[in-house]
Amino acid sequence: MICSVLDIFKIAIGPSSSHTMGPMIAAGRFAAKLDSSKQLDRVALIDAEFFGSLGLTGRGHQTDRAVVLGLSGQHPSTAQPEHCRALLEAVLTTRILRVLDRHDVPFDLERHLTFHQRESLPLHTNGMRFRALDVDGSVLACEEFYSIGGGFVITAEGASTGETSTAPRDVPWPFDSGESLLHRCNESSLKIHELVLENETCWRSVAETRGALLDIWHVMETCIRRGLSTEGELPGPLRIARRAAALRRDLDSTAEHRSVDAMARLSAYAIAVNEENAAGHQVVTAPTNGAAGIVPAVLAYYAWHHDSANDDRIVDFLATAGAVGMLYKRNASISGAEMGCQGEVGVACSMAAAGLTAALGGSNEQIENAAEIGMEHNLGLTCDPVGGLVQIPCIERNAMGAVKAVNAAQLALRGNGRHHVTLDQVIATMRQTGLDMASKYKETSLGGLAVNVPSC
Ligand code: SF4
């Protein structure tokens, strides 16, 4: 099943799509269900448990705060940082949480949220369970959710049936692999971005999709500019100093050789986004928060530094990148907890390479080639965030991913589209590698840099 391109690119708040955004959405759904079943007024207590990767790195990824916000009625796409800060402060101070902004329950982050370090729920490593109890301690409602990467949340029922959060639609040009995507394009004489826009008419008009993608680009642009002008330290015990603003100042004051300058700017843009993400600010899942810097950095590199850039080409870029993201989501996973970082930074690199190739006028075959190159050289990339924070190696890794994506696009554009390894083969390899990868390298902070670099 193919999801919408607007499921791949969603407005989110940092630092993690699976560990912050997903739990926030799940908590919001749980609260909304209590309300719609007319049970909310009887709720005397809410508690939640987190399992697997969420249990191990949830606190570092601010899962606890995300749950407070979700239960309060906040959604990642509309949450305002100042308001969220005030809400959190109030709960931390008063230990009272106002569910959906109207029903008070006692809430202590330490007592009512449990992070299980050794237990997992059966269907996905990012499992969580919410309970609501009445004044006698009887359970009014209990529900399990899974945060499956990129802010997608499914229930236990959905996980067992393989459903995703997107309502299935009969799109005019269904595709379930790189091969079938190219086949559909040949059959219809459409470019990949045109085919995506036609498919999106199942959900909204072409004009609305174009407008929504341009809105997504404006959120990305704003995020880069904010990151490039913000100084100071990132939150958390690592006390990491932000670098993007200093990089921009340095670039603005020196006239480097053009190619060096392009790489340095790409890196600054990616770092700017991921510093904003680490600070808990607004980003776009592309396809996840941890890898949120690569697509915007490469798109900014195109949009701000190429004379041919215009709104049409920007839509081409995002629609094409979205189609590639759909293939990874369908045939592997975009969850670092399932695939390691190849499923986040690797996928984002592949998407950005495809998008840039499209924007620069590449053929469908060259786009598929660029997407393949973008992943091939990220295979095996582990997820080992130091201190469970989305900072080291995540922020710098996005800069590396952006540079690699531009290189992949350039290589593909200089070829004729014929190549040895197909996109489908590399996606299958990524999936198998992710399944074989030891769990300590999959967003648990139990291996790699996370154990070799002290976090405080
Ligand atoms: S190492 Fe990669 S997958 Fe893991 S949290 Fe960081 S960006 Fe995400």
Tab-separated table of C-alpha atoms and ligand atoms in Angstrom:
chain	number	residue	atom	x	y	z
A	1	MET	CA	0.000	0.000	0.000
A	2	ILE	CA	1.274	3.435	-0.950
A	3	CYS	CA	0.908	6.288	1.512
A	4	SER	CA	0.562	9.968	0.679
A	5	VAL	CA	3.632	12.130	0.112
A	6	LEU	CA	2.292	14.269	2.977
A	7	ASP	CA	2.660	11.264	5.282
A	8	ILE	CA	6.355	11.183	4.441
A	9	PHE	CA	6.819	14.947	4.934
A	10	LYS	CA	5.033	16.035	8.125
A	11	ILE	CA	5.494	19.028	10.363
A	12	ALA	CA	6.963	17.782	13.622
A	13	ILE	CA	8.715	18.881	16.767
A	14	GLY	CA	12.078	17.534	17.821
A	15	PRO	CA	14.023	15.655	18.767
A	16	SER	CA	12.667	12.324	17.459
A	17	SER	CA	9.836	11.267	15.172
A	18	SER	CA	9.583	7.781	16.668
A	19	HIS	CA	10.367	8.648	20.306
A	20	THR	CA	8.867	12.152	20.647
A	21	MET	CA	6.336	12.710	17.878
A	22	GLY	CA	4.953	9.128	17.900
A	23	PRO	CA	4.318	8.989	21.672
A	24	MET	CA	2.799	12.491	21.549
A	25	ILE	CA	0.374	11.394	18.836
A	26	ALA	CA	-0.401	8.135	20.667
A	27	ALA	CA	-1.079	9.989	23.931
A	28	GLY	CA	-3.330	12.419	22.075
A	29	ARG	CA	-5.264	9.572	20.476
A	30	PHE	CA	-5.674	7.842	23.824
A	31	ALA	CA	-7.036	11.020	25.404
A	32	ALA	CA	-9.332	11.687	22.428
A	33	LYS	CA	-10.737	8.166	22.700
A	34	LEU	CA	-11.452	8.650	26.405
A	35	ASP	CA	-13.316	11.790	25.451
A	36	SER	CA	-15.279	10.310	22.543
A	37	SER	CA	-16.299	7.292	24.678
A	38	LYS	CA	-17.535	9.734	27.353
A	39	GLN	CA	-15.114	8.330	29.942
A	40	LEU	CA	-12.851	11.325	30.353
A	41	ASP	CA	-14.781	12.868	33.245
A	42	ARG	CA	-14.467	9.604	35.226
A	43	VAL	CA	-10.677	9.375	34.817
A	44	ALA	CA	-8.821	9.770	38.101
A	45	LEU	CA	-5.374	8.684	36.906
A	46	ILE	CA	-3.477	8.020	33.679
A	47	ASP	CA	-0.257	6.066	33.449
A	48	ALA	CA	1.897	4.845	30.574
A	49	GLU	CA	4.634	2.279	30.010
A	50	PHE	CA	7.320	2.256	27.337
A	51	PHE	CA	9.100	-0.796	26.018
A	52	GLY	CA	12.045	-1.823	23.856
A	53	SER	CA	13.941	1.060	22.263
A	54	LEU	CA	11.410	3.522	23.703
A	55	GLY	CA	12.131	2.131	27.167
A	56	LEU	CA	15.889	2.468	26.702
A	57	THR	CA	16.232	5.857	25.019
A	58	GLY	CA	12.810	7.418	25.580
A	59	ARG	CA	13.905	9.809	28.323
A	60	GLY	CA	16.845	11.096	26.234
A	61	HIS	CA	14.471	11.582	23.309
A	62	GLN	CA	11.964	13.438	25.558
A	63	THR	CA	9.249	10.797	25.306
A	64	ASP	CA	8.055	11.766	28.803
A	65	ARG	CA	7.500	15.385	27.855
A	66	ALA	CA	5.881	14.394	24.576
A	67	VAL	CA	3.309	12.299	26.463
A	68	VAL	CA	2.411	15.237	28.706
A	69	LEU	CA	1.875	17.391	25.625
A	70	GLY	CA	-0.131	14.717	23.795
A	71	LEU	CA	-2.424	14.089	26.764
A	72	SER	CA	-2.878	17.853	27.076
A	73	GLY	CA	-4.253	17.893	23.530
A	74	GLN	CA	-1.191	19.156	21.661
A	75	HIS	CA	-0.303	17.783	18.216
A	76	PRO	CA	3.219	17.957	16.701
A	77	SER	CA	1.987	19.743	13.577
A	78	THR	CA	0.464	22.674	15.455
A	79	ALA	CA	2.300	22.766	18.794
A	80	GLN	CA	3.857	26.146	19.581
A	81	PRO	CA	7.186	25.853	21.460
A	82	GLU	CA	6.409	28.658	23.948
A	83	HIS	CA	2.998	27.219	24.832
A	84	CYS	CA	4.467	23.696	25.156
A	85	ARG	CA	7.174	24.967	27.483
A	86	ALA	CA	4.549	26.628	29.683
A	87	LEU	CA	2.392	23.477	29.739
A	88	LEU	CA	5.336	21.310	30.733
A	89	GLU	CA	6.460	23.753	33.375
A	90	ALA	CA	2.968	23.764	34.887
A	91	VAL	CA	2.817	19.949	35.059
A	92	LEU	CA	6.324	19.708	36.529
A	93	THR	CA	5.489	22.312	39.164
A	94	THR	CA	1.924	21.388	40.110
A	95	ARG	CA	1.982	17.661	39.243
A	96	ILE	CA	-1.469	18.175	37.764
A	97	LEU	CA	-2.116	17.465	34.078
A	98	ARG	CA	-5.129	19.016	32.361
A	99	VAL	CA	-6.184	16.289	29.880
A	100	LEU	CA	-7.366	17.804	26.586
A	101	ASP	CA	-7.191	21.156	28.348
A	102	ARG	CA	-10.285	20.431	30.462
A	103	HIS	CA	-9.978	17.515	32.921
A	104	ASP	CA	-7.373	17.528	35.701
A	105	VAL	CA	-5.560	14.392	36.860
A	106	PRO	CA	-2.543	14.048	39.156
A	107	PHE	CA	0.548	13.450	37.040
A	108	ASP	CA	4.113	12.857	38.126
A	109	LEU	CA	6.527	12.073	35.292
A	110	GLU	CA	8.577	9.788	37.557
A	111	ARG	CA	5.657	7.849	39.033
A	112	HIS	CA	3.183	7.632	36.190
A	113	LEU	CA	5.551	6.893	33.320
A	114	THR	CA	7.522	3.644	33.394
A	115	PHE	CA	10.425	2.985	31.034
A	116	HIS	CA	11.106	-0.747	30.822
A	117	GLN	CA	14.768	-1.408	30.047
A	118	ARG	CA	14.492	-5.138	29.368
A	119	GLU	CA	10.960	-5.753	28.166
A	120	SER	CA	9.444	-5.408	24.729
A	121	LEU	CA	5.934	-5.664	23.355
A	122	PRO	CA	5.623	-8.386	20.731
A	123	LEU	CA	4.919	-6.512	17.521
A	124	HIS	CA	7.516	-3.733	17.285
A	125	THR	CA	10.448	-2.518	19.365
A	126	ASN	CA	8.820	0.888	19.963
A	127	GLY	CA	5.829	-0.260	22.006
A	128	MET	CA	3.829	1.699	24.581
A	129	ARG	CA	0.791	1.066	26.759
A	130	PHE	CA	-1.571	3.701	28.180
A	131	ARG	CA	-4.072	3.116	30.975
A	132	ALA	CA	-6.821	5.251	32.469
A	133	LEU	CA	-8.165	4.390	35.920
A	134	ASP	CA	-11.205	5.618	37.802
A	135	VAL	CA	-11.280	6.790	41.382
A	136	ASP	CA	-11.595	3.175	42.659
A	137	GLY	CA	-8.531	2.068	40.717
A	138	SER	CA	-10.555	0.144	38.123
A	139	VAL	CA	-9.188	0.272	34.580
A	140	LEU	CA	-11.463	2.329	32.359
A	141	ALA	CA	-9.326	1.957	29.247
A	142	CYS	CA	-6.048	0.331	28.262
A	143	GLU	CA	-4.484	0.578	24.807
A	144	GLU	CA	-1.199	-0.383	23.193
A	145	PHE	CA	0.400	1.626	20.418
A	146	TYR	CA	3.512	1.223	18.303
A	147	SER	CA	5.600	4.092	16.994
A	148	ILE	CA	6.942	2.608	13.780
A	149	GLY	CA	9.189	5.430	12.581
A	150	GLY	CA	8.758	8.825	10.940
A	151	GLY	CA	5.894	9.733	13.300
A	152	PHE	CA	3.676	6.876	12.083
A	153	VAL	CA	1.669	5.372	14.948
A	154	ILE	CA	-0.373	2.213	14.769
A	155	THR	CA	-2.368	0.199	17.279
A	156	ALA	CA	-1.625	-3.414	18.175
A	157	GLU	CA	-4.385	-4.417	15.780
A	158	GLY	CA	-2.853	-2.363	12.972
A	159	ALA	CA	0.613	-3.829	13.573
A	160	SER	CA	-0.651	-7.392	13.346
A	161	THR	CA	-2.482	-6.728	10.100
A	162	GLY	CA	0.356	-4.683	8.595
A	163	GLU	CA	-1.729	-1.523	8.283
A	164	THR	CA	-0.200	1.927	8.270
A	165	SER	CA	-1.760	5.135	9.481
A	166	THR	CA	-2.794	6.254	6.000
A	167	ALA	CA	-6.262	5.406	4.774
A	168	PRO	CA	-5.767	3.070	1.806
A	169	ARG	CA	-6.833	4.508	-1.517
A	170	ASP	CA	-6.956	3.141	-5.035
A	171	VAL	CA	-4.401	5.424	-6.622
A	172	PRO	CA	-4.385	5.712	-10.438
A	173	TRP	CA	-0.775	4.539	-10.698
A	174	PRO	CA	-0.097	2.009	-7.913
A	175	PHE	CA	3.521	0.953	-7.417
A	176	ASP	CA	5.150	-1.213	-4.806
A	177	SER	CA	8.784	-1.297	-5.972
A	178	GLY	CA	11.305	0.766	-7.881
A	179	GLU	CA	10.760	-1.512	-10.851
A	180	SER	CA	6.987	-1.075	-10.843
A	181	LEU	CA	7.398	2.689	-10.385
A	182	LEU	CA	9.573	2.872	-13.507
A	183	HIS	CA	7.157	0.563	-15.328
A	184	ARG	CA	4.174	2.790	-14.433
A	185	CYS	CA	6.098	5.857	-15.580
A	186	ASN	CA	6.913	4.222	-18.931
A	187	GLU	CA	3.329	3.061	-19.331
A	188	SER	CA	1.931	6.543	-18.647
A	189	SER	CA	4.798	8.601	-20.141
A	190	LEU	CA	4.958	10.477	-16.840
A	191	LYS	CA	7.939	11.657	-14.854
A	192	ILE	CA	8.057	10.287	-11.309
A	193	HIS	CA	6.900	13.574	-9.766
A	194	GLU	CA	3.983	13.791	-12.222
A	195	LEU	CA	2.894	10.279	-11.335
A	196	VAL	CA	3.054	11.109	-7.619
A	197	LEU	CA	0.934	14.232	-8.114
A	198	GLU	CA	-1.649	12.184	-10.048
A	199	ASN	CA	-1.736	9.589	-7.278
A	200	GLU	CA	-2.191	12.319	-4.689
A	201	THR	CA	-5.480	13.331	-6.361
A	202	CYS	CA	-6.973	10.480	-4.299
A	203	TRP	CA	-6.535	12.715	-1.293
A	204	ARG	CA	-6.637	16.265	-2.725
A	205	SER	CA	-6.337	18.232	-5.968
A	206	VAL	CA	-3.002	18.694	-7.748
A	207	ALA	CA	-3.061	22.396	-6.862
A	208	GLU	CA	-3.604	21.569	-3.178
A	209	THR	CA	-0.768	19.042	-3.150
A	210	ARG	CA	1.543	21.532	-4.843
A	211	GLY	CA	0.565	24.162	-2.279
A	212	ALA	CA	1.076	21.739	0.603
A	213	LEU	CA	4.529	20.731	-0.666
A	214	LEU	CA	5.539	24.373	-1.035
A	215	ASP	CA	4.310	24.955	2.533
A	216	ILE	CA	6.505	22.044	3.623
A	217	TRP	CA	9.450	23.677	1.847
A	218	HIS	CA	8.765	26.977	3.623
A	219	VAL	CA	8.797	25.201	7.013
A	220	MET	CA	12.106	23.580	6.031
A	221	GLU	CA	13.520	26.943	4.898
A	222	THR	CA	12.427	28.676	8.090
A	223	CYS	CA	14.006	25.907	10.137
A	224	ILE	CA	17.338	26.241	8.307
A	225	ARG	CA	17.378	30.028	8.715
A	226	ARG	CA	16.508	29.738	12.420
A	227	GLY	CA	19.250	27.196	12.951
A	228	LEU	CA	21.768	29.358	11.069
A	229	SER	CA	21.125	32.307	13.352
A	230	THR	CA	20.793	30.637	16.756
A	231	GLU	CA	23.753	30.419	19.116
A	232	GLY	CA	24.168	28.701	22.460
A	233	GLU	CA	24.110	25.196	23.852
A	234	LEU	CA	21.814	22.327	22.978
A	235	PRO	CA	19.721	20.900	25.821
A	236	GLY	CA	20.970	17.873	27.730
A	237	PRO	CA	23.973	16.701	29.692
A	238	LEU	CA	26.386	16.697	26.715
A	239	ARG	CA	26.311	20.536	26.711
A	240	ILE	CA	27.060	20.644	23.001
A	241	ALA	CA	27.592	24.103	21.521
A	242	ARG	CA	25.602	24.870	18.381
A	243	ARG	CA	27.802	25.177	15.289
A	244	ALA	CA	25.569	26.185	12.374
A	245	ALA	CA	25.593	29.932	13.069
A	246	ALA	CA	29.387	30.033	13.331
A	247	LEU	CA	29.694	28.011	10.129
A	248	ARG	CA	27.438	30.490	8.333
A	249	ARG	CA	29.409	33.480	9.611
A	250	ASP	CA	32.632	31.856	8.484
A	251	LEU	CA	31.215	31.088	5.039
A	252	ASP	CA	29.864	34.610	4.637
A	253	SER	CA	33.255	36.137	5.453
A	254	THR	CA	35.437	34.002	3.208
A	255	ALA	CA	35.355	33.347	-0.511
A	256	GLU	CA	36.196	29.661	-0.638
A	257	HIS	CA	36.686	27.699	-3.800
A	258	ARG	CA	33.197	27.072	-5.247
A	259	SER	CA	33.124	23.305	-4.665
A	260	VAL	CA	34.429	23.589	-1.108
A	261	ASP	CA	31.937	26.354	-0.464
A	262	ALA	CA	29.034	24.212	-1.727
A	263	MET	CA	29.954	21.333	0.577
A	264	ALA	CA	30.403	23.622	3.554
A	265	ARG	CA	27.056	25.325	2.918
A	266	LEU	CA	25.291	21.968	2.579
A	267	SER	CA	26.798	20.900	5.897
A	268	ALA	CA	25.812	24.156	7.597
A	269	TYR	CA	22.204	23.817	6.370
A	270	ALA	CA	21.917	20.210	7.547
A	271	ILE	CA	23.517	20.981	10.911
A	272	ALA	CA	21.193	23.989	11.328
A	273	VAL	CA	18.112	21.765	10.951
A	274	ASN	CA	19.381	19.041	13.230
A	275	GLU	CA	20.409	21.515	15.914
A	276	GLU	CA	16.869	22.869	15.794
A	277	ASN	CA	15.593	19.300	16.051
A	278	ALA	CA	17.844	18.565	19.033
A	279	ALA	CA	16.519	21.728	20.681
A	280	GLY	CA	12.962	20.366	20.390
A	281	HIS	CA	11.875	22.932	17.799
A	282	GLN	CA	9.788	22.584	14.643
A	283	VAL	CA	11.189	20.483	11.784
A	284	VAL	CA	9.767	18.381	8.954
A	285	THR	CA	10.030	14.593	9.065
A	286	ALA	CA	12.108	13.767	5.993
A	287	PRO	CA	11.449	10.922	6.488
A	288	THR	CA	12.258	11.121	10.237
A	289	ASN	CA	13.352	13.766	12.723
A	290	GLY	CA	16.804	12.270	13.316
A	291	ALA	CA	17.462	12.541	9.578
A	292	ALA	CA	15.455	15.746	9.117
A	293	GLY	CA	18.395	17.822	7.871
A	294	ILE	CA	19.368	16.033	4.666
A	295	VAL	CA	16.404	16.693	2.360
A	296	PRO	CA	16.075	20.390	3.400
A	297	ALA	CA	19.843	20.954	3.090
A	298	VAL	CA	19.994	19.474	-0.411
A	299	LEU	CA	16.817	21.285	-1.448
A	300	ALA	CA	18.168	24.585	-0.086
A	301	TYR	CA	21.455	23.957	-1.899
A	302	TYR	CA	19.384	23.602	-5.082
A	303	ALA	CA	16.813	26.348	-4.454
A	304	TRP	CA	19.190	29.007	-3.150
A	305	HIS	CA	22.193	28.381	-5.390
A	306	HIS	CA	20.841	27.298	-8.796
A	307	ASP	CA	19.533	29.829	-11.313
A	308	SER	CA	17.076	27.263	-12.709
A	309	ALA	CA	15.315	26.849	-9.338
A	310	ASN	CA	11.639	27.787	-9.102
A	311	ASP	CA	8.505	26.556	-7.310
A	312	ASP	CA	7.780	23.916	-9.972
A	313	ARG	CA	11.225	22.350	-9.604
A	314	ILE	CA	10.920	22.437	-5.800
A	315	VAL	CA	7.649	20.487	-6.043
A	316	ASP	CA	9.343	18.043	-8.455
A	317	PHE	CA	12.125	17.551	-5.898
A	318	LEU	CA	9.799	16.858	-2.959
A	319	ALA	CA	7.322	14.675	-4.870
A	320	THR	CA	10.164	12.525	-6.223
A	321	ALA	CA	11.914	12.284	-2.856
A	322	GLY	CA	8.554	11.351	-1.314
A	323	ALA	CA	8.052	8.502	-3.801
A	324	VAL	CA	11.430	7.062	-2.829
A	325	GLY	CA	10.571	7.407	0.865
A	326	MET	CA	7.327	5.480	0.256
A	327	LEU	CA	9.303	2.569	-1.214
A	328	TYR	CA	11.551	2.299	1.860
A	329	LYS	CA	8.576	2.578	4.183
A	330	ARG	CA	6.689	-0.108	2.288
A	331	ASN	CA	9.496	-2.581	1.602
A	332	ALA	CA	11.777	-2.099	4.617
A	333	SER	CA	11.347	0.438	7.422
A	334	ILE	CA	12.257	4.030	8.228
A	335	SER	CA	12.675	3.262	11.928
A	336	GLY	CA	16.178	3.534	13.426
A	337	ALA	CA	15.023	1.116	16.130
A	338	GLU	CA	14.383	-1.505	13.436
A	339	MET	CA	16.998	-0.751	10.770
A	340	GLY	CA	19.717	1.270	12.508
A	341	CYS	CA	20.694	4.633	11.037
A	342	GLN	CA	20.681	3.274	7.488
A	343	GLY	CA	16.858	3.429	7.876
A	344	GLU	CA	16.981	7.134	8.757
A	345	VAL	CA	20.056	8.916	7.391
A	346	GLY	CA	20.477	6.310	4.633
A	347	VAL	CA	16.867	6.699	3.487
A	348	ALA	CA	17.012	10.495	3.691
A	349	CYS	CA	20.199	10.474	1.589
A	350	SER	CA	18.531	8.254	-1.004
A	351	MET	CA	15.435	10.494	-1.090
A	352	ALA	CA	17.462	13.699	-1.398
A	353	ALA	CA	19.622	12.235	-4.170
A	354	ALA	CA	16.487	11.310	-6.124
A	355	GLY	CA	14.895	14.707	-5.488
A	356	LEU	CA	17.927	16.661	-6.647
A	357	THR	CA	18.262	14.517	-9.765
A	358	ALA	CA	14.613	15.248	-10.587
A	359	ALA	CA	14.989	18.981	-9.988
A	360	LEU	CA	18.032	19.058	-12.264
A	361	GLY	CA	16.033	17.404	-15.056
A	362	GLY	CA	17.284	13.812	-14.756
A	363	SER	CA	15.402	10.955	-16.388
A	364	ASN	CA	13.339	8.500	-14.340
A	365	GLU	CA	16.138	5.946	-14.715
A	366	GLN	CA	18.752	8.447	-13.508
A	367	ILE	CA	16.524	9.265	-10.521
A	368	GLU	CA	16.243	5.570	-9.622
A	369	ASN	CA	20.018	5.280	-10.005
A	370	ALA	CA	20.646	8.283	-7.724
A	371	ALA	CA	18.319	6.852	-5.056
A	372	GLU	CA	20.155	3.544	-5.240
A	373	ILE	CA	23.609	5.146	-4.902
A	374	GLY	CA	22.354	7.230	-1.990
A	375	MET	CA	21.533	4.098	-0.014
A	376	GLU	CA	24.259	1.744	-1.252
A	377	HIS	CA	26.942	3.669	0.617
A	378	ASN	CA	24.955	3.932	3.821
A	379	LEU	CA	24.297	0.190	4.159
A	380	GLY	CA	25.120	-1.096	7.628
A	381	LEU	CA	25.023	2.337	9.289
A	382	THR	CA	24.250	1.791	12.968
A	383	CYS	CA	22.223	3.878	15.392
A	384	ASP	CA	24.205	4.578	18.566
A	385	PRO	CA	23.207	8.012	19.924
A	386	VAL	CA	25.433	9.115	22.807
A	387	GLY	CA	23.437	9.552	26.015
A	388	GLY	CA	20.258	8.571	24.150
A	389	LEU	CA	20.150	12.112	22.712
A	390	VAL	CA	19.622	12.902	19.038
A	391	GLN	CA	22.892	14.875	18.926
A	392	ILE	CA	26.028	12.716	18.528
A	393	PRO	CA	26.430	11.328	15.896
A	394	CYS	CA	23.082	12.456	14.467
A	395	ILE	CA	23.674	16.167	13.800
A	396	GLU	CA	26.987	15.814	11.950
A	397	ARG	CA	25.796	12.643	10.246
A	398	ASN	CA	23.104	14.651	8.476
A	399	ALA	CA	25.821	16.892	7.021
A	400	MET	CA	27.628	13.802	5.713
A	401	GLY	CA	24.361	12.447	4.310
A	402	ALA	CA	23.619	15.698	2.476
A	403	VAL	CA	27.056	15.808	0.836
A	404	LYS	CA	26.698	12.154	-0.155
A	405	ALA	CA	23.254	12.816	-1.670
A	406	VAL	CA	24.592	15.588	-3.914
A	407	ASN	CA	27.439	13.341	-4.999
A	408	ALA	CA	24.994	10.509	-5.760
A	409	ALA	CA	22.868	12.839	-7.901
A	410	GLN	CA	25.914	14.114	-9.777
A	411	LEU	CA	27.113	10.575	-10.490
A	412	ALA	CA	23.679	9.501	-11.689
A	413	LEU	CA	23.234	12.580	-13.886
A	414	ARG	CA	26.531	11.820	-15.626
A	415	GLY	CA	25.375	8.285	-16.426
A	416	ASN	CA	22.679	7.055	-18.782
A	417	GLY	CA	20.479	5.512	-16.084
A	418	ARG	CA	21.746	1.972	-16.709
A	419	HIS	CA	23.463	0.516	-13.666
A	420	HIS	CA	24.245	-2.752	-11.973
A	421	VAL	CA	22.491	-2.628	-8.599
A	422	THR	CA	18.797	-1.721	-8.650
A	423	LEU	CA	17.004	0.388	-6.072
A	424	ASP	CA	14.885	-2.631	-5.138
A	425	GLN	CA	17.992	-4.729	-4.534
A	426	VAL	CA	19.523	-2.108	-2.285
A	427	ILE	CA	16.258	-1.682	-0.325
A	428	ALA	CA	16.080	-5.464	0.171
A	429	THR	CA	19.725	-5.438	1.295
A	430	MET	CA	19.058	-2.634	3.738
A	431	ARG	CA	16.121	-4.547	5.197
A	432	GLN	CA	18.093	-7.775	5.578
A	433	THR	CA	21.054	-5.906	7.081
A	434	GLY	CA	18.724	-4.158	9.525
A	435	LEU	CA	17.141	-7.428	10.615
A	436	ASP	CA	20.577	-9.017	11.116
A	437	MET	CA	21.981	-6.016	13.008
A	438	ALA	CA	22.433	-6.619	16.741
A	439	SER	CA	19.789	-4.741	18.712
A	440	LYS	CA	22.471	-2.792	20.617
A	441	TYR	CA	23.039	-0.853	17.383
A	442	LYS	CA	19.372	-0.016	16.876
A	443	GLU	CA	18.479	3.075	18.915
A	444	THR	CA	19.128	1.490	22.282
A	445	SER	CA	22.331	3.384	23.170
A	446	LEU	CA	23.805	0.055	24.320
A	447	GLY	CA	26.571	-0.115	21.707
A	448	GLY	CA	28.884	1.850	19.417
A	449	LEU	CA	29.635	5.494	20.190
A	450	ALA	CA	27.006	5.412	22.933
A	451	VAL	CA	29.236	3.170	25.080
A	452	ASN	CA	32.629	4.500	23.998
A	453	VAL	CA	31.882	8.200	24.499
A	454	PRO	CA	30.990	9.278	28.026
A	455	SER	CA	27.685	11.148	28.117
A	456	CYS	CA	28.396	13.296	31.183
B	1	SF4	S1	22.086	7.662	14.981
B	1	SF4	FE1	20.778	7.952	13.162
B	1	SF4	S2	18.967	6.628	13.513
B	1	SF4	FE2	20.022	6.894	15.484
B	1	SF4	S3	18.960	8.589	16.508
B	1	SF4	FE3	20.745	9.432	15.397
B	1	SF4	S4	19.946	10.010	13.361
B	1	SF4	FE4	18.405	8.657	14.301
